Amino acid sequence: MNSRLDYLDQLEAEAIYILREVAGQFEKPALLFSGGKDSITLVHLALKAFRPGKFPFPLVHIDTGHNFQEALDFRDNLAKTLGEQLIVRKVEDTIKAKGLKEKTGKLASRNALQTFTLLDTIEEFEFDACIGGARRDEEKARAKERIFSIRDEFGGWEPKKQRPELWNIYNGKINKGENVRVFPISNWTELDVWNYIRREKISLPSIYFSHEREILEYEGQLIATSEFIRIDKGDVVSTKRVRYRTVGDMTCTAAVESSASTIDDIISEITATRISERGETRIDDRISEAAMEDRKVNGYF
């Protein structure tokens, strides 16, 4: 009998260990769940870590109001099927309560405003740890994060104040008011996630697979038409066969032309591409070289 773990077994074992460390070290953790492939993978890992018991944390979604309906439907159905608590807090409510000013323009996004709702939600439920599906291969600011990443009492992130993590020793000791963002699949790549989804037969929202969609072609990006973006005279709108590599807001997440209708097709497509997941599809990362890091410093996930 071959007792050696393959690389997916090793990644899975590390992530389950981290989830159990969170359950052991923190009093009020939460798992941030958007209905995207990475957070769905986290939920699958949590099932392996904690079933037959209930999760020792609720699922939490910060809903900007600009999400893809396919992801929201999947989110609700999965939480209901598993019988786990789902907490949804809406950016729309924060905008009204705090009198926040939304961006205006062609692709006006609420992406930055969701930080306010996230920090309010952490305070409301007194969460001391928030588990998320960020990976180091996605973007350079995320590559700087530790597995346990400390946030100050204002939700701020200071890259130079991160704690050392030797081997599998994670330090979750925090002062009152501080909290920790935890990234169990930080060491995974996009391809690892898809290979794991294939191996474990994990269901995903239909948006990840090739489908026809009406899109706006804008500055080399394919943006889904919706009530949230402005179509100007002269804009090119057409119906194309596309899929999504990542699921964010409709205003800042671009589709890719694709005929990949199965997981095997998608794995072949990702293996061949020379462009990263966020580099190809996330408009919010193109605002500046440090767009993601600037958002994280202010409390963004």
Short mmCIF file of C-alpha atoms in Angstrom, two decimals:
data_model
loop_
_atom_site.label_atom_id
_atom_site.label_comp_id
_atom_site.label_asym_id
_atom_site.label_seq_id
_atom_site.Cartn_x
_atom_site.Cartn_y
_atom_site.Cartn_z
CA MET A 1 0.00 0.00 0.00
CA ASN A 2 1.39 3.39 -0.99
CA SER A 3 1.09 5.69 2.05
CA ARG A 4 2.75 8.73 0.43
CA LEU A 5 0.56 11.78 0.00
CA ASP A 6 0.37 13.37 -3.42
CA TYR A 7 0.58 17.16 -3.69
CA LEU A 8 -3.21 17.65 -3.48
CA ASP A 9 -3.32 15.46 -0.36
CA GLN A 10 -0.59 17.63 1.18
CA LEU A 11 -2.39 20.89 0.35
CA GLU A 12 -5.64 19.48 1.68
CA ALA A 13 -4.01 18.28 4.91
CA GLU A 14 -2.39 21.69 5.47
CA ALA A 15 -5.68 23.54 4.90
CA ILE A 16 -7.63 21.22 7.23
CA TYR A 17 -4.94 21.65 9.89
CA ILE A 18 -5.22 25.45 9.57
CA LEU A 19 -9.03 25.37 9.82
CA ARG A 20 -8.78 23.27 12.98
CA GLU A 21 -6.15 25.66 14.38
CA VAL A 22 -8.64 28.51 13.84
CA ALA A 23 -11.34 26.56 15.69
CA GLY A 24 -8.92 25.88 18.52
CA GLN A 25 -7.29 29.30 18.85
CA PHE A 26 -10.19 31.74 18.32
CA GLU A 27 -13.47 32.32 20.14
CA LYS A 28 -15.57 33.82 17.33
CA PRO A 29 -14.25 33.00 13.87
CA ALA A 30 -16.16 33.34 10.58
CA LEU A 31 -15.67 31.98 7.08
CA LEU A 32 -16.07 34.57 4.32
CA PHE A 33 -18.16 32.94 1.61
CA SER A 34 -19.02 34.61 -1.70
CA GLY A 35 -20.13 31.66 -3.81
CA GLY A 36 -16.85 31.76 -5.75
CA LYS A 37 -14.68 28.69 -6.41
CA ASP A 38 -12.09 29.48 -3.72
CA SER A 39 -14.58 29.96 -0.90
CA ILE A 40 -16.55 26.92 -2.12
CA THR A 41 -13.30 24.95 -1.84
CA LEU A 42 -12.90 26.26 1.71
CA VAL A 43 -16.39 25.07 2.60
CA HIS A 44 -15.55 21.63 1.20
CA LEU A 45 -12.38 21.57 3.33
CA ALA A 46 -14.40 22.63 6.38
CA LEU A 47 -16.72 19.68 5.80
CA LYS A 48 -13.69 17.38 5.94
CA ALA A 49 -12.34 19.17 9.00
CA PHE A 50 -15.50 19.23 11.12
CA ARG A 51 -18.20 16.80 9.95
CA PRO A 52 -20.18 15.08 11.34
CA GLY A 53 -20.30 18.14 13.61
CA LYS A 54 -21.48 21.60 12.63
CA PHE A 55 -18.98 24.22 11.49
CA PRO A 56 -17.53 26.13 14.45
CA PHE A 57 -18.17 29.35 12.54
CA PRO A 58 -20.88 30.94 10.38
CA LEU A 59 -20.55 31.65 6.67
CA VAL A 60 -20.44 35.41 6.04
CA HIS A 61 -20.94 37.28 2.78
CA ILE A 62 -20.42 41.01 2.26
CA ASP A 63 -22.87 41.62 -0.58
CA THR A 64 -22.10 44.71 -2.66
CA GLY A 65 -25.40 44.47 -4.54
CA HIS A 66 -23.46 44.13 -7.81
CA ASN A 67 -22.85 40.38 -7.61
CA PHE A 68 -23.62 37.82 -10.27
CA GLN A 69 -27.00 36.19 -9.56
CA GLU A 70 -25.58 32.75 -10.38
CA ALA A 71 -23.08 33.09 -7.50
CA LEU A 72 -25.73 34.38 -5.07
CA ASP A 73 -28.12 31.52 -5.88
CA PHE A 74 -25.31 29.01 -5.40
CA ARG A 75 -24.34 30.67 -2.09
CA ASP A 76 -27.86 30.42 -0.69
CA ASN A 77 -28.49 26.88 -1.91
CA LEU A 78 -25.21 25.52 -0.55
CA ALA A 79 -25.70 27.06 2.90
CA LYS A 80 -29.26 25.68 3.02
CA THR A 81 -28.21 22.22 1.84
CA LEU A 82 -25.43 22.01 4.44
CA GLY A 83 -27.62 23.42 7.21
CA GLU A 84 -24.96 25.98 8.11
CA GLN A 85 -25.58 29.56 9.24
CA LEU A 86 -25.22 32.20 6.52
CA ILE A 87 -24.87 35.85 7.52
CA VAL A 88 -25.26 38.42 4.74
CA ARG A 89 -24.52 42.09 5.24
CA LYS A 90 -25.21 44.51 2.41
CA VAL A 91 -23.01 47.40 1.27
CA GLU A 92 -26.21 49.18 0.27
CA ASP A 93 -27.22 49.37 3.95
CA THR A 94 -23.80 50.74 4.92
CA ILE A 95 -24.00 53.41 2.22
CA LYS A 96 -27.34 54.61 3.63
CA ALA A 97 -26.32 54.38 7.29
CA LYS A 98 -22.99 56.15 6.91
CA GLY A 99 -23.89 58.47 4.05
CA LEU A 100 -21.08 57.06 1.92
CA LYS A 101 -20.59 58.45 -1.55
CA GLU A 102 -20.58 55.93 -4.37
CA LYS A 103 -18.30 56.23 -7.35
CA THR A 104 -19.84 57.41 -10.56
CA GLY A 105 -18.86 56.75 -14.14
CA LYS A 106 -18.91 54.03 -16.71
CA LEU A 107 -17.87 51.10 -14.49
CA ALA A 108 -18.64 52.61 -11.10
CA SER A 109 -17.75 49.95 -8.52
CA ARG A 110 -18.63 49.46 -4.86
CA ASN A 111 -15.55 47.34 -4.40
CA ALA A 112 -13.78 49.79 -2.08
CA LEU A 113 -16.94 50.48 -0.07
CA GLN A 114 -17.31 46.86 0.98
CA THR A 115 -14.41 47.41 3.40
CA PHE A 116 -16.73 49.57 5.56
CA THR A 117 -19.36 46.81 5.64
CA LEU A 118 -16.77 44.13 6.38
CA LEU A 119 -15.31 46.06 9.31
CA ASP A 120 -18.80 46.87 10.66
CA THR A 121 -19.73 43.18 10.42
CA ILE A 122 -16.58 42.14 12.28
CA GLU A 123 -17.47 44.62 15.02
CA GLU A 124 -21.18 43.65 15.10
CA PHE A 125 -20.48 39.94 15.64
CA GLU A 126 -17.14 40.46 17.45
CA PHE A 127 -15.38 38.13 15.03
CA ASP A 128 -11.76 37.62 16.05
CA ALA A 129 -10.79 35.68 12.91
CA CYS A 130 -12.08 35.79 9.32
CA ILE A 131 -11.18 32.86 7.08
CA GLY A 132 -10.89 33.62 3.37
CA GLY A 133 -9.98 31.98 0.09
CA ALA A 134 -7.17 34.33 -0.99
CA ARG A 135 -4.14 32.69 -2.60
CA ARG A 136 -0.56 33.94 -2.92
CA ASP A 137 -0.48 33.37 -6.68
CA GLU A 138 -3.36 35.77 -7.31
CA GLU A 139 -1.70 39.14 -6.77
CA LYS A 140 1.53 40.51 -5.29
CA ALA A 141 -0.08 42.07 -2.20
CA ARG A 142 -1.67 38.74 -1.39
CA ALA A 143 1.73 37.12 -1.81
CA LYS A 144 2.97 39.23 1.13
CA GLU A 145 0.35 37.85 3.52
CA ARG A 146 1.09 35.24 6.14
CA ILE A 147 -1.40 32.39 6.75
CA PHE A 148 -2.48 34.20 9.95
CA SER A 149 -2.46 37.91 9.08
CA ILE A 150 -3.04 40.34 11.93
CA ARG A 151 -5.29 43.40 11.55
CA ASP A 152 -5.20 46.26 14.05
CA GLU A 153 -8.20 47.59 15.99
CA PHE A 154 -9.16 49.68 12.96
CA GLY A 155 -8.95 46.74 10.56
CA GLY A 156 -5.71 48.02 9.07
CA TRP A 157 -2.95 45.78 7.72
CA GLU A 158 0.73 46.58 8.21
CA PRO A 159 2.89 44.27 6.05
CA LYS A 160 6.04 44.91 8.13
CA LYS A 161 4.34 43.83 11.36
CA GLN A 162 3.45 40.32 10.30
CA ARG A 163 4.50 37.49 12.55
CA PRO A 164 6.95 34.80 11.54
CA GLU A 165 5.42 31.44 10.70
CA LEU A 166 7.90 28.61 11.14
CA TRP A 167 6.82 25.28 9.73
CA ASN A 168 3.19 24.85 10.83
CA ILE A 169 3.25 27.06 13.93
CA TYR A 170 0.55 29.75 13.70
CA ASN A 171 0.28 32.44 16.34
CA GLY A 172 -3.30 33.60 16.80
CA LYS A 173 -2.73 35.51 20.03
CA ILE A 174 -4.17 39.00 19.64
CA ASN A 175 -4.99 42.03 21.75
CA LYS A 176 -8.58 43.13 22.35
CA GLY A 177 -9.98 44.81 19.26
CA GLU A 178 -7.52 43.18 16.87
CA ASN A 179 -8.52 40.40 14.55
CA VAL A 180 -6.89 37.95 12.19
CA ARG A 181 -7.48 37.14 8.55
CA VAL A 182 -6.70 33.48 7.87
CA PHE A 183 -5.83 32.02 4.46
CA PRO A 184 -5.90 28.19 4.52
CA ILE A 185 -5.37 27.87 0.75
CA SER A 186 -2.72 30.58 0.48
CA ASN A 187 -0.19 28.05 -0.82
CA TRP A 188 -2.52 26.78 -3.55
CA THR A 189 -2.46 27.97 -7.16
CA GLU A 190 -5.44 28.48 -9.44
CA LEU A 191 -4.55 25.18 -11.11
CA ASP A 192 -4.37 23.40 -7.74
CA VAL A 193 -7.88 24.60 -6.94
CA TRP A 194 -9.25 23.31 -10.23
CA ASN A 195 -7.45 19.96 -9.91
CA TYR A 196 -8.87 19.62 -6.39
CA ILE A 197 -12.37 20.54 -7.57
CA ARG A 198 -12.08 17.83 -10.24
CA ARG A 199 -10.77 15.23 -7.80
CA GLU A 200 -13.38 15.97 -5.14
CA LYS A 201 -16.25 16.44 -7.64
CA ILE A 202 -17.15 19.81 -6.11
CA SER A 203 -20.13 21.61 -7.65
CA LEU A 204 -19.71 25.19 -8.87
CA PRO A 205 -21.92 28.01 -10.15
CA SER A 206 -22.61 27.79 -13.89
CA ILE A 207 -20.82 31.10 -14.45
CA TYR A 208 -17.44 29.30 -14.42
CA PHE A 209 -18.32 27.31 -17.53
CA SER A 210 -18.70 28.49 -21.11
CA HIS A 211 -22.01 30.18 -21.84
CA GLU A 212 -23.40 32.92 -24.06
CA ARG A 213 -23.61 36.37 -22.48
CA GLU A 214 -24.18 39.90 -23.68
CA ILE A 215 -21.01 41.82 -23.05
CA LEU A 216 -19.49 45.25 -23.46
CA GLU A 217 -16.06 45.30 -25.08
CA TYR A 218 -14.18 48.05 -23.23
CA GLU A 219 -10.42 48.66 -23.18
CA GLY A 220 -9.74 45.05 -24.07
CA GLN A 221 -12.05 43.69 -21.36
CA LEU A 222 -15.34 41.83 -21.72
CA ILE A 223 -17.79 43.31 -19.20
CA ALA A 224 -21.23 41.76 -18.66
CA THR A 225 -23.97 44.23 -19.50
CA SER A 226 -26.13 45.07 -16.50
CA GLU A 227 -27.96 47.93 -14.83
CA PHE A 228 -24.74 48.66 -12.92
CA ILE A 229 -22.64 49.85 -15.88
CA ARG A 230 -23.19 52.71 -18.32
CA ILE A 231 -23.46 51.97 -22.03
CA ASP A 232 -22.48 55.00 -24.13
CA LYS A 233 -23.18 55.76 -27.73
CA GLY A 234 -20.51 54.07 -29.82
CA ASP A 235 -19.85 51.29 -27.31
CA VAL A 236 -19.51 47.82 -28.78
CA VAL A 237 -22.04 45.41 -27.25
CA SER A 238 -22.33 41.88 -28.55
CA THR A 239 -23.13 38.33 -27.46
CA LYS A 240 -20.09 36.11 -27.00
CA ARG A 241 -19.34 32.66 -25.61
CA VAL A 242 -17.48 33.38 -22.38
CA ARG A 243 -16.74 32.09 -18.90
CA TYR A 244 -15.36 33.61 -15.68
CA ARG A 245 -12.05 32.71 -14.05
CA THR A 246 -12.92 34.66 -10.89
CA VAL A 247 -16.21 35.85 -9.48
CA GLY A 248 -16.33 39.40 -8.18
CA ASP A 249 -18.63 42.33 -8.83
CA MET A 250 -20.18 42.64 -12.27
CA THR A 251 -18.66 46.12 -12.52
CA CYS A 252 -15.05 45.09 -12.05
CA THR A 253 -14.83 41.45 -13.16
CA ALA A 254 -14.23 40.65 -16.81
CA ALA A 255 -15.11 37.47 -18.64
CA VAL A 256 -12.80 35.57 -20.97
CA GLU A 257 -13.79 34.15 -24.32
CA SER A 258 -13.90 30.41 -23.85
CA SER A 259 -15.51 27.22 -25.08
CA ALA A 260 -14.50 25.33 -21.91
CA SER A 261 -17.64 23.54 -20.79
CA THR A 262 -16.11 20.92 -18.47
CA ILE A 263 -13.55 21.00 -15.67
CA ASP A 264 -11.10 19.10 -17.87
CA ASP A 265 -11.52 21.81 -20.53
CA ILE A 266 -10.88 24.54 -17.97
CA ILE A 267 -7.75 22.82 -16.62
CA SER A 268 -6.39 22.55 -20.16
CA GLU A 269 -7.18 26.23 -20.73
CA ILE A 270 -5.47 27.39 -17.52
CA THR A 271 -2.45 25.19 -18.14
CA ALA A 272 -1.91 26.87 -21.51
CA THR A 273 -2.52 30.50 -20.52
CA ARG A 274 0.31 32.94 -19.81
CA ILE A 275 -1.94 35.47 -18.03
CA SER A 276 -2.80 35.25 -14.33
CA GLU A 277 -6.37 34.93 -13.11
CA ARG A 278 -6.67 38.45 -11.68
CA GLY A 279 -4.40 39.94 -14.31
CA GLU A 280 -6.78 38.82 -17.02
CA THR A 281 -10.09 39.55 -15.34
CA ARG A 282 -9.96 42.03 -12.45
CA ILE A 283 -10.38 45.66 -13.48
CA ASP A 284 -10.12 46.86 -9.86
CA ASP A 285 -6.48 45.73 -9.74
CA ARG A 286 -5.59 47.99 -12.66
CA ILE A 287 -6.27 51.27 -10.88
CA SER A 288 -2.63 51.45 -9.77
CA GLU A 289 0.39 49.19 -9.18
CA ALA A 290 -0.52 48.99 -5.50
CA ALA A 291 -4.32 48.93 -5.83
CA MET A 292 -4.82 45.72 -3.87
CA GLU A 293 -2.27 46.63 -1.18
CA ASP A 294 -3.86 50.06 -0.71
CA ARG A 295 -7.25 48.41 -0.17
CA LYS A 296 -5.81 45.83 2.22
CA VAL A 297 -4.04 48.49 4.31
CA ASN A 298 -7.46 50.09 4.83
CA GLY A 299 -9.09 46.84 5.92
CA TYR A 300 -10.10 45.15 2.67
CA PHE A 301 -9.90 41.41 2.63
#
